[in-house]
PDB file of C-alpha atoms in Angstrom:
ATOM      1  CA  ASP A  13      99.400 128.271 158.999  1.00  0.00           C
ATOM      2  CA  GLU A  14     100.314 125.149 161.096  1.00  0.00           C
ATOM      3  CA  ASP A  15      97.085 123.018 160.262  1.00  0.00           C
ATOM      4  CA  GLU A  16      97.814 123.772 156.685  1.00  0.00           C
ATOM      5  CA  CYS A  17     101.401 122.867 156.605  1.00  0.00           C
ATOM      6  CA  GLU A  18     100.369 119.708 158.435  1.00  0.00           C
ATOM      7  CA  GLU A  19      97.509 118.056 156.592  1.00  0.00           C
ATOM      8  CA  GLY A  20      98.027 120.384 152.905  1.00  0.00           C
ATOM      9  CA  VAL A  21     100.307 121.941 150.794  1.00  0.00           C
ATOM     10  CA  ARG A  22     102.233 125.275 151.782  1.00  0.00           C
ATOM     11  CA  MET A  23     103.060 127.637 148.949  1.00  0.00           C
ATOM     12  CA  LEU A  24     106.577 128.645 149.374  1.00  0.00           C
ATOM     13  CA  ALA A  25     106.975 131.268 146.618  1.00  0.00           C
ATOM     14  CA  ALA A  26     105.682 131.889 143.125  1.00  0.00           C
ATOM     15  CA  THR A  27     107.828 133.287 140.127  1.00  0.00           C
ATOM     16  CA  SER A  28     106.174 134.396 136.858  1.00  0.00           C
ATOM     17  CA  THR A  29     108.229 135.093 134.055  1.00  0.00           C
ATOM     18  CA  ALA A  30     107.502 136.817 130.396  1.00  0.00           C
ATOM     19  CA  ALA A  31     109.412 136.675 127.330  1.00  0.00           C
ATOM     20  CA  THR A  32     108.659 138.474 124.134  1.00  0.00           C
ATOM     21  CA  ARG A  33     109.092 136.794 121.027  1.00  0.00           C
ATOM     22  CA  SER A  34     107.803 139.277 118.848  1.00  0.00           C
ATOM     23  CA  PRO A  35     105.652 142.681 119.527  1.00  0.00           C
ATOM     24  CA  GLY A  36     101.995 141.112 120.746  1.00  0.00           C
ATOM     25  CA  LEU A  37     103.889 137.788 121.282  1.00  0.00           C
ATOM     26  CA  GLY A  38     105.875 135.527 123.312  1.00  0.00           C
ATOM     27  CA  THR A  39     105.641 133.169 126.451  1.00  0.00           C
ATOM     28  CA  PHE A  40     104.403 133.055 129.700  1.00  0.00           C
ATOM     29  CA  ALA A  41     106.106 130.853 132.733  1.00  0.00           C
ATOM     30  CA  THR A  42     104.931 130.443 135.912  1.00  0.00           C
ATOM     31  CA  ALA A  43     106.262 128.332 139.115  1.00  0.00           C
ATOM     32  CA  LEU A  44     105.396 127.522 142.295  1.00  0.00           C
ATOM     33  CA  GLU A  45     107.449 126.202 145.311  1.00  0.00           C
ATOM     34  CA  TRP A  46     105.416 123.974 147.580  1.00  0.00           C
ATOM     35  CA  GLU A  47     106.153 121.847 150.651  1.00  0.00           C
ATOM     36  CA  TRP A  48     103.915 119.091 151.543  1.00  0.00           C
ATOM     37  CA  GLY A  49     104.081 118.972 155.543  1.00  0.00           C
ATOM     38  CA  ARG A  50     102.797 116.051 156.318  1.00  0.00           C
ATOM     39  CA  LYS A  51     105.006 113.778 154.087  1.00  0.00           C
ATOM     40  CA  GLY A  52     108.327 116.343 154.331  1.00  0.00           C
ATOM     41  CA  VAL A  53     107.985 116.821 150.548  1.00  0.00           C
ATOM     42  CA  ARG A  54     108.835 119.945 148.503  1.00  0.00           C
ATOM     43  CA  GLY A  55     108.398 120.452 145.071  1.00  0.00           C
ATOM     44  CA  THR A  56     107.940 122.798 142.062  1.00  0.00           C
ATOM     45  CA  PHE A  57     104.591 123.224 140.004  1.00  0.00           C
ATOM     46  CA  SER A  58     105.282 124.366 136.761  1.00  0.00           C
ATOM     47  CA  VAL A  59     103.152 126.015 134.027  1.00  0.00           C
ATOM     48  CA  ASP A  60     104.052 127.251 130.587  1.00  0.00           C
ATOM     49  CA  SER A  61     102.089 129.142 127.921  1.00  0.00           C
ATOM     50  CA  ASP A  62     102.146 131.047 125.081  1.00  0.00           C
ATOM     51  CA  TYR A  63     100.495 134.465 124.720  1.00  0.00           C
ATOM     52  CA  THR A  64      99.146 136.837 122.214  1.00  0.00           C
ATOM     53  CA  LEU A  65      98.399 140.442 123.650  1.00  0.00           C
ATOM     54  CA  SER A  66      95.304 142.413 121.480  1.00  0.00           C
ATOM     55  CA  ALA A  67      95.600 145.679 120.932  1.00  0.00           C
ATOM     56  CA  SER A  68      92.870 146.378 123.240  1.00  0.00           C
ATOM     57  CA  GLY A  69      94.947 144.949 126.221  1.00  0.00           C
ATOM     58  CA  VAL A  70      93.603 141.798 126.730  1.00  0.00           C
ATOM     59  CA  LEU A  71      96.564 139.063 127.289  1.00  0.00           C
ATOM     60  CA  GLN A  72      95.327 135.467 125.785  1.00  0.00           C
ATOM     61  CA  LEU A  73      97.153 132.396 127.274  1.00  0.00           C
ATOM     62  CA  GLN A  74      97.410 128.774 125.769  1.00  0.00           C
ATOM     63  CA  ARG A  75      99.246 126.097 128.182  1.00  0.00           C
ATOM     64  CA  THR A  76     102.123 123.987 126.064  1.00  0.00           C
ATOM     65  CA  ASP A  77     103.197 122.551 129.068  1.00  0.00           C
ATOM     66  CA  ALA A  78     102.594 121.710 132.963  1.00  0.00           C
ATOM     67  CA  ARG A  79     104.517 119.494 135.202  1.00  0.00           C
ATOM     68  CA  VAL A  80     105.214 118.999 138.799  1.00  0.00           C
ATOM     69  CA  GLU A  81     108.483 117.988 140.157  1.00  0.00           C
ATOM     70  CA  VAL A  82     108.913 116.481 143.657  1.00  0.00           C
ATOM     71  CA  SER A  83     112.025 115.959 145.957  1.00  0.00           C
ATOM     72  CA  ALA A  84     110.615 112.421 146.831  1.00  0.00           C
ATOM     73  CA  ASP A  85     109.241 109.270 145.104  1.00  0.00           C
ATOM     74  CA  LEU A  86     105.540 108.920 146.155  1.00  0.00           C
ATOM     75  CA  SER A  87     102.834 106.031 146.166  1.00  0.00           C
ATOM     76  CA  PRO A  88     100.460 106.474 143.292  1.00  0.00           C
ATOM     77  CA  GLU A  89      98.193 106.814 146.502  1.00  0.00           C
ATOM     78  CA  ASP A  90      99.747 110.019 147.651  1.00  0.00           C
ATOM     79  CA  ALA A  91     100.468 111.716 143.876  1.00  0.00           C
ATOM     80  CA  GLN A  92      97.356 111.425 143.687  1.00  0.00           C
ATOM     81  CA  SER A  93      96.244 112.964 146.996  1.00  0.00           C
ATOM     82  CA  LEU A  94      99.014 115.851 146.417  1.00  0.00           C
ATOM     83  CA  MET A  95      97.589 116.939 143.339  1.00  0.00           C
ATOM     84  CA  ARG A  96      94.171 117.069 144.650  1.00  0.00           C
ATOM     85  CA  LEU A  97      96.011 119.014 147.385  1.00  0.00           C
ATOM     86  CA  LEU A  98      97.458 121.116 145.103  1.00  0.00           C
ATOM     87  CA  THR A  99      94.663 122.172 142.689  1.00  0.00           C
ATOM     88  CA  ALA A 100      92.457 122.623 145.736  1.00  0.00           C
ATOM     89  CA  ARG A 101      95.361 125.498 147.199  1.00  0.00           C
ATOM     90  CA  LEU A 102      95.901 126.995 143.949  1.00  0.00           C
ATOM     91  CA  PRO A 103      93.060 129.201 141.910  1.00  0.00           C
ATOM     92  CA  ASN A 104      92.183 127.478 138.627  1.00  0.00           C
ATOM     93  CA  SER A 105      93.425 130.416 136.223  1.00  0.00           C
ATOM     94  CA  VAL A 106      96.547 129.147 137.518  1.00  0.00           C
ATOM     95  CA  CYS A 107      96.749 125.718 137.753  1.00  0.00           C
ATOM     96  CA  ASP A 108      95.036 125.546 133.577  1.00  0.00           C
ATOM     97  CA  PRO A 109      95.675 128.965 131.804  1.00  0.00           C
ATOM     98  CA  HIS A 110      94.499 127.308 129.034  1.00  0.00           C
ATOM     99  CA  GLN A 111      92.441 129.696 126.901  1.00  0.00           C
ATOM    100  CA  ALA A 112      92.355 132.350 129.625  1.00  0.00           C
ATOM    101  CA  LYS A 113      91.788 136.227 128.943  1.00  0.00           C
ATOM    102  CA  LEU A 114      93.206 138.176 131.098  1.00  0.00           C
ATOM    103  CA  GLU A 115      92.746 142.514 131.010  1.00  0.00           C
ATOM    104  CA  LEU A 116      95.627 143.469 133.165  1.00  0.00           C
ATOM    105  CA  THR A 117      96.205 146.606 135.690  1.00  0.00           C
ATOM    106  CA  TYR A 118      99.319 147.769 137.069  1.00  0.00           C
ATOM    107  CA  LEU A 119      98.348 149.767 140.127  1.00  0.00           C
ATOM    108  CA  ASP A 120     102.136 150.480 140.714  1.00  0.00           C
ATOM    109  CA  HIS A 121     105.675 148.682 140.561  1.00  0.00           C
ATOM    110  CA  GLU A 122     104.726 145.905 142.673  1.00  0.00           C
ATOM    111  CA  LEU A 123     101.293 145.158 142.105  1.00  0.00           C
ATOM    112  CA  MET A 124      99.233 143.591 139.191  1.00  0.00           C
ATOM    113  CA  LEU A 125      96.037 143.112 139.237  1.00  0.00           C
ATOM    114  CA  ALA A 126      94.438 140.220 136.976  1.00  0.00           C
ATOM    115  CA  ARG A 127      90.413 140.279 135.728  1.00  0.00           C
ATOM    116  CA  HIS A 128      89.178 136.976 133.725  1.00  0.00           C
ATOM    117  CA  GLN A 129      87.226 137.514 130.532  1.00  0.00           C
ATOM    118  CA  CYS A 130      87.103 134.045 129.484  1.00  0.00           C
ATOM    119  CA  ASP A 131      83.918 131.821 130.047  1.00  0.00           C
ATOM    120  CA  ARG A 132      85.277 129.645 132.129  1.00  0.00           C
ATOM    121  CA  TYR A 133      87.007 132.260 134.692  1.00  0.00           C
ATOM    122  CA  ARG A 134      84.447 135.182 133.882  1.00  0.00           C
ATOM    123  CA  GLY A 135      84.489 137.857 137.141  1.00  0.00           C
ATOM    124  CA  THR A 136      87.551 136.061 138.793  1.00  0.00           C
ATOM    125  CA  ARG A 137      90.125 138.802 139.683  1.00  0.00           C
ATOM    126  CA  GLU A 138      93.620 137.922 140.859  1.00  0.00           C
ATOM    127  CA  LEU A 139      96.371 140.107 142.934  1.00  0.00           C
ATOM    128  CA  TRP A 140      99.822 140.038 141.863  1.00  0.00           C
ATOM    129  CA  ARG A 141     102.841 141.211 143.821  1.00  0.00           C
ATOM    130  CA  ARG A 142     105.819 141.170 142.019  1.00  0.00           C
ATOM    131  CA  LYS A 143     109.077 140.663 144.506  1.00  0.00           C
ATOM    132  CA  VAL A 144     111.692 143.442 143.665  1.00  0.00           C
ATOM    133  CA  ALA A 145     115.137 142.849 144.064  1.00  0.00           C
ATOM    134  CA  PRO A 146     117.376 145.340 146.126  1.00  0.00           C
ATOM    135  CA  ALA A 147     119.313 147.234 144.157  1.00  0.00           C
ATOM    136  CA  ALA A 148     123.146 146.227 144.005  1.00  0.00           C
ATOM    137  CA  ALA A 149     124.974 148.156 146.862  1.00  0.00           C
ATOM    138  CA  THR A 150     127.898 150.216 145.026  1.00  0.00           C
ATOM    139  CA  THR A 151     131.385 151.225 147.050  1.00  0.00           C
TER     140      THR A 151
END
C-alpha cells in the first residue's frame, strides 16, 4: 500500500532455504528483500539458524547470524529508524527465531503452517507460501 511505502518499509520478497547436514540436523536461512520508500533505499534482512528436528516433528531453531544489507549509506538516526520499521513490520519469530520451537504442517505443496511452541511465541501461527518455480518448457 502506498502509505506504507511512503512512511514505512514495504516487503518485496521472502525466501527460505533449508539444508540437511544429517538426519534431523541442518541449517535454515530466511532472507527478506525490502524497500524504504521515503528514503529510496532497498536492502535485505537475513537470519541464519541451525535446526534440529525431533522425532515428534518439532523443529527447534538456534539463530547463528542476522544481518541487514542496505543499498545506501545511512546516518545513525536513519539506521535506527530503519531497524524500528523493519522489526515492526516483521513477525518477532522471523526477526529473532532463537530457541523457537515450531510444529510444521504442510497443507499442500505450496502452503505450510508453523505453530510456535516455545514460551516466547507460544500460540503464534504463521502461514508460509512457497513460490514454486514454473516447469521449464521442453521443445
